[in-house]
Tab-separated table of C-alpha atoms in Angstrom:
chain	number	residue	atom	x	y	z
A	62	MET	CA	-1.987	8.057	3.227
A	63	CYS	CA	0.949	5.790	2.762
A	64	GLY	CA	4.438	6.994	3.255
A	65	ARG	CA	6.706	3.500	4.183
A	66	TYR	CA	5.742	0.095	3.118
A	67	ALA	CA	7.627	-3.074	2.373
A	68	LEU	CA	8.775	-5.459	0.161
A	69	ASP	CA	9.699	-9.121	1.272
A	70	TYR	CA	11.166	-10.120	-2.238
A	71	ASP	CA	14.803	-9.116	-4.262
A	72	SER	CA	14.855	-8.347	-8.067
A	73	GLU	CA	15.490	-12.317	-8.713
A	74	SER	CA	12.902	-13.377	-6.823
A	75	LEU	CA	10.018	-10.685	-7.451
A	76	PRO	CA	9.036	-11.823	-10.386
A	77	ALA	CA	7.816	-15.292	-8.854
A	78	ALA	CA	5.953	-13.597	-6.601
A	79	PHE	CA	3.536	-12.668	-9.263
A	80	GLY	CA	3.384	-16.087	-10.987
A	81	GLN	CA	2.095	-16.610	-7.673
A	82	TRP	CA	-0.884	-14.333	-9.191
A	83	GLY	CA	-0.477	-15.683	-12.540
A	84	ILE	CA	1.516	-13.154	-13.907
A	85	ASN	CA	3.902	-13.589	-15.850
A	86	THR	CA	6.707	-10.783	-16.102
A	87	SER	CA	10.350	-9.621	-16.022
A	88	ILE	CA	12.276	-7.117	-14.209
A	89	SER	CA	13.799	-4.469	-16.626
A	90	SER	CA	17.732	-3.551	-16.885
A	91	ASN	CA	16.825	0.012	-16.505
A	92	THR	CA	18.744	0.441	-19.199
A	93	VAL	CA	16.809	2.931	-21.357
A	94	ASN	CA	18.328	2.745	-24.625
A	95	ASN	CA	17.533	5.370	-28.182
A	96	THR	CA	15.271	2.804	-29.426
A	97	GLU	CA	12.845	2.417	-26.239
A	98	VAL	CA	9.619	5.016	-26.419
A	99	SER	CA	7.012	5.778	-24.277
A	100	ARG	CA	4.121	7.709	-24.720
A	101	ASN	CA	3.370	11.673	-23.424
A	102	ASN	CA	1.527	12.413	-20.789
A	103	ASP	CA	-0.441	14.951	-22.808
A	104	ASP	CA	-1.406	12.616	-26.194
A	105	SER	CA	-0.640	9.705	-27.755
A	106	SER	CA	2.431	10.558	-29.321
A	107	LEU	CA	6.020	9.060	-28.537
A	108	ASN	CA	9.265	10.346	-27.125
A	109	SER	CA	12.292	8.713	-27.960
A	110	GLU	CA	14.630	8.337	-23.777
A	111	PRO	CA	18.171	8.936	-23.959
A	112	SER	CA	20.398	5.984	-22.625
A	113	SER	CA	21.162	5.244	-19.206
A	114	THR	CA	23.670	3.272	-17.361
A	115	ASP	CA	24.168	4.597	-14.001
A	116	THR	CA	21.248	2.129	-12.467
A	117	PRO	CA	21.876	-0.919	-10.649
A	118	THR	CA	20.045	-3.744	-11.953
A	119	HIS	CA	20.260	-5.534	-8.511
A	120	TYR	CA	17.845	-4.666	-6.040
A	121	ASP	CA	17.460	-6.004	-2.318
A	122	GLU	CA	14.794	-6.366	-0.354
A	123	SER	CA	13.556	-3.778	1.733
A	124	TYR	CA	11.241	-3.339	4.673
A	125	ASN	CA	11.383	0.282	5.372
A	126	ILE	CA	11.147	2.008	1.543
A	127	ALA	CA	10.326	5.400	2.131
A	128	PRO	CA	9.544	8.165	-0.529
A	129	THR	CA	12.713	9.415	-2.668
A	130	ARG	CA	13.889	5.532	-2.161
A	131	GLN	CA	14.070	3.217	-5.714
A	132	ALA	CA	10.999	0.685	-5.872
A	133	PRO	CA	9.769	-1.566	-8.596
A	134	VAL	CA	6.647	-0.381	-10.717
A	135	PHE	CA	4.435	-3.112	-12.404
A	136	ASN	CA	3.745	-1.191	-16.010
A	137	PRO	CA	0.812	-2.998	-17.813
A	138	ASN	CA	1.706	-2.087	-20.751
A	139	LYS	CA	4.640	-3.854	-21.212
A	140	ASP	CA	4.398	-6.579	-18.585
A	141	GLU	CA	7.518	-5.448	-17.158
A	142	ILE	CA	8.944	-4.588	-13.583
A	143	ARG	CA	11.000	-1.221	-13.438
A	144	TYR	CA	12.419	0.093	-10.593
A	145	MET	CA	11.486	3.588	-10.053
A	146	LYS	CA	12.297	6.885	-7.631
A	147	TRP	CA	9.095	7.115	-5.305
A	148	GLY	CA	7.720	10.401	-5.610
A	149	LEU	CA	6.961	11.938	-9.272
A	150	LEU	CA	8.665	14.548	-11.387
A	151	PRO	CA	6.392	15.286	-14.153
A	152	HIS	CA	7.825	14.635	-17.559
A	153	TRP	CA	7.565	18.625	-18.124
A	154	SER	CA	9.010	20.198	-15.344
A	155	LYS	CA	12.823	21.931	-16.553
A	156	LYS	CA	12.888	22.481	-13.041
A	157	PRO	CA	13.131	19.240	-10.809
A	158	GLY	CA	14.175	20.739	-7.931
A	159	THR	CA	10.674	22.032	-6.937
A	160	PHE	CA	8.969	18.355	-6.608
A	161	THR	CA	11.044	16.803	-3.915
A	162	GLY	CA	9.497	13.659	-3.895
A	163	TYR	CA	8.186	13.903	-0.763
A	164	SER	CA	5.232	16.203	-1.809
A	165	THR	CA	4.449	13.892	-4.692
A	166	PHE	CA	4.984	10.334	-3.310
A	167	ASN	CA	1.257	10.614	-3.108
A	168	ALA	CA	-1.968	11.464	-5.423
A	169	ARG	CA	-5.548	12.144	-3.813
A	170	LEU	CA	-8.465	10.164	-5.991
A	171	ASP	CA	-10.503	13.284	-5.624
A	172	LYS	CA	-7.704	15.558	-6.749
A	173	LEU	CA	-6.480	13.552	-10.111
A	174	LEU	CA	-8.368	15.022	-12.993
A	175	ALA	CA	-7.462	18.587	-11.475
A	176	SER	CA	-4.135	17.848	-11.077
A	177	LYS	CA	-2.415	18.891	-14.454
A	178	MET	CA	0.648	16.658	-12.917
A	179	TRP	CA	-1.821	13.897	-12.388
A	180	SER	CA	-4.594	13.589	-15.162
A	181	GLY	CA	-2.031	13.443	-17.939
A	182	CYS	CA	-0.519	10.183	-16.274
A	183	LEU	CA	-3.714	8.678	-16.519
A	184	SER	CA	-4.401	8.198	-20.198
A	185	TYR	CA	-0.971	5.998	-20.682
A	186	LYS	CA	1.015	5.872	-17.635
A	187	ARG	CA	-1.014	4.215	-15.102
A	188	CYS	CA	0.939	1.199	-13.175
A	189	ALA	CA	0.788	-1.294	-9.909
A	190	ILE	CA	3.302	-0.895	-6.714
A	191	PRO	CA	4.070	-4.470	-5.311
A	192	MET	CA	4.178	-4.579	-1.779
A	193	SER	CA	4.385	-7.381	1.276
A	194	GLY	CA	2.260	-4.608	2.937
A	195	TYR	CA	2.420	-1.017	3.884
A	196	TYR	CA	3.017	1.215	7.200
A	197	GLU	CA	0.276	3.344	8.947
A	198	TRP	CA	1.027	5.480	12.103
A	199	LEU	CA	-2.029	5.721	14.943
A	200	SER	CA	-2.473	9.142	16.770
A	201	GLY	CA	-2.118	7.628	20.542
A	202	GLN	CA	-2.368	9.836	23.386
A	203	ASP	CA	-0.164	12.867	23.650
A	204	ASN	CA	-0.305	13.008	20.207
A	205	LYS	CA	2.077	9.997	20.323
A	206	LYS	CA	2.527	7.875	16.786
A	207	ILE	CA	1.724	4.196	16.985
A	208	PRO	CA	3.072	1.572	13.840
A	209	TYR	CA	0.546	-0.461	12.095
A	210	TYR	CA	1.324	-2.552	9.422
A	211	LEU	CA	-1.231	-4.066	6.923
A	212	ARG	CA	-1.067	-6.732	4.667
A	213	ARG	CA	-2.648	-9.710	3.495
A	214	LYS	CA	-3.533	-12.996	5.717
A	215	ASP	CA	-2.288	-15.257	2.725
A	216	ASN	CA	1.352	-13.494	2.678
A	217	LYS	CA	1.064	-12.967	-1.445
A	218	ILE	CA	2.256	-9.792	-2.381
A	219	MET	CA	-0.594	-6.857	-2.961
A	220	PHE	CA	-0.499	-3.646	-5.185
A	221	LEU	CA	-1.380	-0.143	-5.275
A	222	ALA	CA	-2.691	1.426	-7.384
A	223	GLY	CA	-0.062	4.269	-8.793
A	224	LEU	CA	0.748	6.508	-11.588
A	225	TYR	CA	4.526	7.114	-13.243
A	226	ASP	CA	6.204	9.432	-15.418
A	227	TYR	CA	10.178	9.882	-17.203
A	228	ASN	CA	11.422	13.162	-17.110
A	229	GLU	CA	13.836	13.647	-19.655
A	230	THR	CA	15.755	16.315	-18.575
A	231	GLU	CA	16.654	13.635	-15.638
A	232	ASN	CA	16.539	10.921	-17.275
A	233	LEU	CA	14.482	9.322	-14.471
A	234	PHE	CA	11.500	7.052	-14.083
A	235	THR	CA	9.600	8.496	-10.860
A	236	PHE	CA	6.212	7.124	-9.116
A	237	THR	CA	2.910	7.896	-6.809
A	238	ILE	CA	0.676	5.698	-4.722
A	239	ILE	CA	-2.604	7.090	-5.109
A	240	THR	CA	-5.168	7.573	-1.455
A	241	GLY	CA	-8.067	8.248	-1.195
A	242	PRO	CA	-10.628	8.258	2.229
A	243	ALA	CA	-10.288	5.407	4.698
A	244	PRO	CA	-13.536	2.809	4.470
A	245	LYS	CA	-15.764	3.011	7.335
A	246	ASN	CA	-13.660	-0.076	9.415
A	247	LEU	CA	-10.431	1.311	8.852
A	248	GLU	CA	-10.901	4.804	9.499
A	249	TRP	CA	-9.810	4.185	13.616
A	250	LEU	CA	-6.550	4.068	12.129
A	251	HIS	CA	-6.500	6.745	9.516
A	252	ASP	CA	-8.749	8.878	7.654
A	253	ARG	CA	-7.428	8.007	4.272
A	254	MET	CA	-6.134	5.096	2.858
A	255	PRO	CA	-3.955	3.737	-0.326
A	256	SER	CA	-6.032	2.550	-3.493
A	257	VAL	CA	-5.673	-1.410	-2.867
A	258	LEU	CA	-6.651	-3.334	-6.257
A	259	GLU	CA	-7.111	-7.149	-6.285
A	260	VAL	CA	-5.957	-9.069	-9.419
A	261	ASN	CA	-8.417	-10.141	-11.695
A	262	SER	CA	-10.805	-8.276	-9.768
A	263	ALA	CA	-13.217	-5.640	-12.317
A	264	ALA	CA	-11.070	-2.677	-10.866
A	265	TRP	CA	-7.879	-4.449	-11.807
A	266	LYS	CA	-8.900	-4.959	-15.284
A	267	SER	CA	-10.052	-1.847	-15.875
A	268	TRP	CA	-6.675	0.105	-14.242
A	269	MET	CA	-4.850	-2.552	-16.511
A	270	ASP	CA	-6.474	-1.753	-19.585
A	271	PRO	CA	-4.273	0.292	-22.029
A	272	THR	CA	-7.245	0.700	-24.592
A	273	LYS	CA	-9.049	2.727	-21.828
A	274	THR	CA	-7.483	6.211	-22.487
A	275	LYS	CA	-10.517	8.513	-21.207
A	276	TRP	CA	-11.655	8.908	-17.504
A	277	ASP	CA	-13.933	10.581	-15.485
A	278	GLN	CA	-14.122	10.928	-11.860
A	279	SER	CA	-17.129	8.272	-11.182
A	280	ASP	CA	-14.800	5.888	-13.350
A	281	LEU	CA	-12.243	6.950	-11.084
A	282	ASP	CA	-14.275	6.839	-7.804
A	283	LYS	CA	-15.821	3.278	-9.078
A	284	VAL	CA	-12.111	1.636	-9.705
A	285	LEU	CA	-10.204	3.654	-6.957
A	286	THR	CA	-12.162	4.070	-3.931
A	287	PRO	CA	-10.105	2.465	-0.912
A	288	TRP	CA	-11.954	-0.623	0.692
A	289	TYR	CA	-10.860	-3.011	3.466
A	290	ASP	CA	-11.537	-6.571	3.722
A	291	GLU	CA	-11.202	-8.238	7.225
A	292	GLU	CA	-11.195	-11.465	5.903
A	293	GLN	CA	-8.534	-11.062	3.364
A	294	TYR	CA	-6.100	-8.570	5.346
A	295	ARG	CA	-4.907	-7.841	8.687
A	296	VAL	CA	-3.508	-4.938	10.740
A	297	TYR	CA	-1.333	-4.662	13.443
A	298	GLN	CA	0.960	-2.720	15.946
A	299	VAL	CA	4.881	-3.052	15.073
A	300	ASN	CA	8.002	-1.983	16.079
A	301	LYS	CA	8.653	2.059	16.388
A	302	ASP	CA	12.031	1.440	15.170
A	303	VAL	CA	10.100	1.500	11.545
A	304	GLY	CA	9.434	5.425	12.417
A	305	LYS	CA	13.975	5.921	11.462
A	306	VAL	CA	14.151	5.365	7.524
A	307	SER	CA	17.653	4.078	8.174
A	308	ASN	CA	16.332	1.082	10.001
A	309	ASN	CA	15.526	-1.863	8.426
A	310	GLY	CA	14.756	-5.966	8.603
A	311	ALA	CA	12.136	-8.097	8.403
A	312	TYR	CA	11.858	-8.207	12.275
A	313	LEU	CA	10.082	-4.059	11.434
A	314	THR	CA	6.910	-6.238	9.654
A	315	LYS	CA	6.570	-8.500	12.664
A	316	PRO	CA	3.837	-8.427	15.345
A	317	ILE	CA	4.982	-6.630	19.160
A	318	LEU	CA	1.410	-8.016	21.239
A	319	LYS	CA	1.373	-11.403	21.827
A	320	MET	CA	-2.201	-11.582	21.491
A	321	ASP	CA	-1.501	-10.273	17.730
A	322	SER	CA	1.293	-13.080	17.242
A	323	GLU	CA	-0.916	-15.935	18.985
A	324	ARG	CA	-3.679	-14.702	16.532
A	325	ILE	CA	-1.748	-15.030	13.194
A	326	LYS	CA	0.366	-18.114	14.540
A	327	LYS	CA	-3.644	-20.153	14.566
A	328	ASP	CA	-4.760	-18.015	11.205
A	329	GLU	CA	-1.796	-19.575	9.574
A	330	GLU	CA	-1.540	-23.239	10.943
A	331	GLY	CA	-5.252	-23.092	8.997
A	332	GLU	CA	-6.927	-23.303	12.585
A	333	VAL	CA	-10.098	-20.975	13.522
A	334	SER	CA	-9.153	-17.344	14.759
A	335	LEU	CA	-9.256	-16.240	18.115
A	336	LEU	CA	-12.037	-13.794	18.395
A	337	GLU	CA	-10.763	-11.834	21.088
A	338	GLY	CA	-8.363	-12.901	23.249
A	339	ASP	CA	-7.985	-16.364	23.649
A	340	SER	CA	-11.788	-16.839	23.911
A	341	THR	CA	-13.625	-19.533	21.482
A	342	LEU	CA	-17.670	-20.148	20.986
A	343	VAL	CA	-19.376	-22.886	21.773
A	344	GLY	CA	-20.350	-25.301	19.558
A	345	GLU	CA	-17.646	-23.116	16.828
A	346	THR	CA	-15.726	-25.886	14.547
A	347	SER	CA	-12.313	-25.883	12.798
A	348	GLN	CA	-11.532	-26.179	9.114
A	349	ASN	CA	-11.034	-29.960	10.071
A	350	ASN	CA	-14.597	-29.785	11.244
A	351	LYS	CA	-13.517	-31.132	15.030
A	352	GLU	CA	-15.201	-29.370	17.595
A	353	ILE	CA	-13.250	-26.875	19.913
A	354	PRO	CA	-14.179	-27.090	23.437
A	355	SER	CA	-15.700	-24.238	25.172
A	356	LYS	CA	-13.516	-22.319	27.943
A	357	SER	CA	-14.732	-21.718	31.555
A	358	ARG	CA	-14.139	-18.008	31.486
A	359	ALA	CA	-15.363	-17.803	27.592
A	360	ASN	CA	-17.865	-15.205	28.987
A	361	LYS	CA	-14.721	-12.860	30.037
A	362	LYS	CA	-13.426	-12.071	26.777
A	363	LYS	CA	-10.528	-9.372	26.230
A	364	ARG	CA	-10.569	-7.065	23.810
A	365	SER	CA	-8.338	-7.072	20.801
A	366	ILE	CA	-6.103	-3.915	20.759
A	367	ILE	CA	-7.840	-2.850	17.526
A	368	ASP	CA	-10.814	-3.008	19.354
A	369	MET	CA	-9.503	-0.823	22.503
A	370	MET	CA	-7.722	1.123	19.680
A	371	ARG	CA	-11.220	2.227	18.035
A	372	GLN	CA	-13.198	2.656	20.824
A	373	GLY	CA	-10.033	5.186	22.748
A	374	SER	CA	-10.415	7.383	19.460
A	375	VAL	CA	-14.166	7.213	19.595
A	376	LYS	CA	-13.753	8.725	23.189
A	377	ARG	CA	-11.470	11.109	22.189
A	378	ARG	CA	-13.334	12.756	19.782
A	379	GLU	CA	-16.247	12.768	22.032
A	380	THR	CA	-14.263	14.557	24.999
A	381	ALA	CA	-12.832	16.755	22.526
A	382	PHE	CA	-16.673	17.739	21.127
A	383	VAL	CA	-17.820	18.571	25.052
A	384	LYS	CA	-14.481	20.661	25.712
A	385	LYS	CA	-15.612	22.248	22.199
A	386	GLU	CA	-19.471	23.116	23.158
A	387	ASN	CA	-18.690	24.360	26.607
A	388	LEU	CA	-16.194	26.771	25.350
């Protein structure tokens, strides 16, 4: 799932972050006038959108974006960024109070065609949500939740697949983030994961193609099935303060374990990553082709926090299975 994320750019600097990916875009004024139009979810007819002047034109960076908050959404149909409310409110709803935003902030990949709320958006209202990274909570001992942060190693913004809609009754743009089953190498953290779109990949091009208006489940699975590349992304434990929405600040996205901090520092300096703790391999070379000497205690490698969590998760499942069998 994805219920909290960070974006280290305000509305003025965000277009430059898109530019790092070669995407030329601009921020919408969020003032919707009577001549601006958008496609209806159910067919290709056009609906005029009434004026709106109560939406601010500047947004600050945020390190703790939660459902019901305003956040930027990239609309490929217009090559623009518009700030929308997180938690989709369908265009056909005449009773907005029935959609709180907390119940529609995620859309399941396997339900996109089955739900009227999602299926209508698939034709013309697909989007991508930019972020610096997102948070996920691991269930630890005594059901305590341990927050982790996932981001790109190169610190560029990442994109999640989403859907958006416009509700005329509320004069409001809203969006949702699509999630699916977590890949094997990230199941230790959570059984679900948002659908990450890699810029210029086949999946990106298909999802962003405005001429593609018909989708079946095989198309959706091919484009949106979650994946996790450990060579491009990293995940690490962060401060539990992120659990409270009112807390904000860059410190929320920083690793709290020395082991993770040192590994990230070495990665970002262009040196070879630590394999496990601070041990290295004999004959291993860095990017400048200088040999790294072995260490006398290299055979006593420290396990990373992720490895420990993975093993702990497996042990908890095995214990639960044994208890169940003995009942």
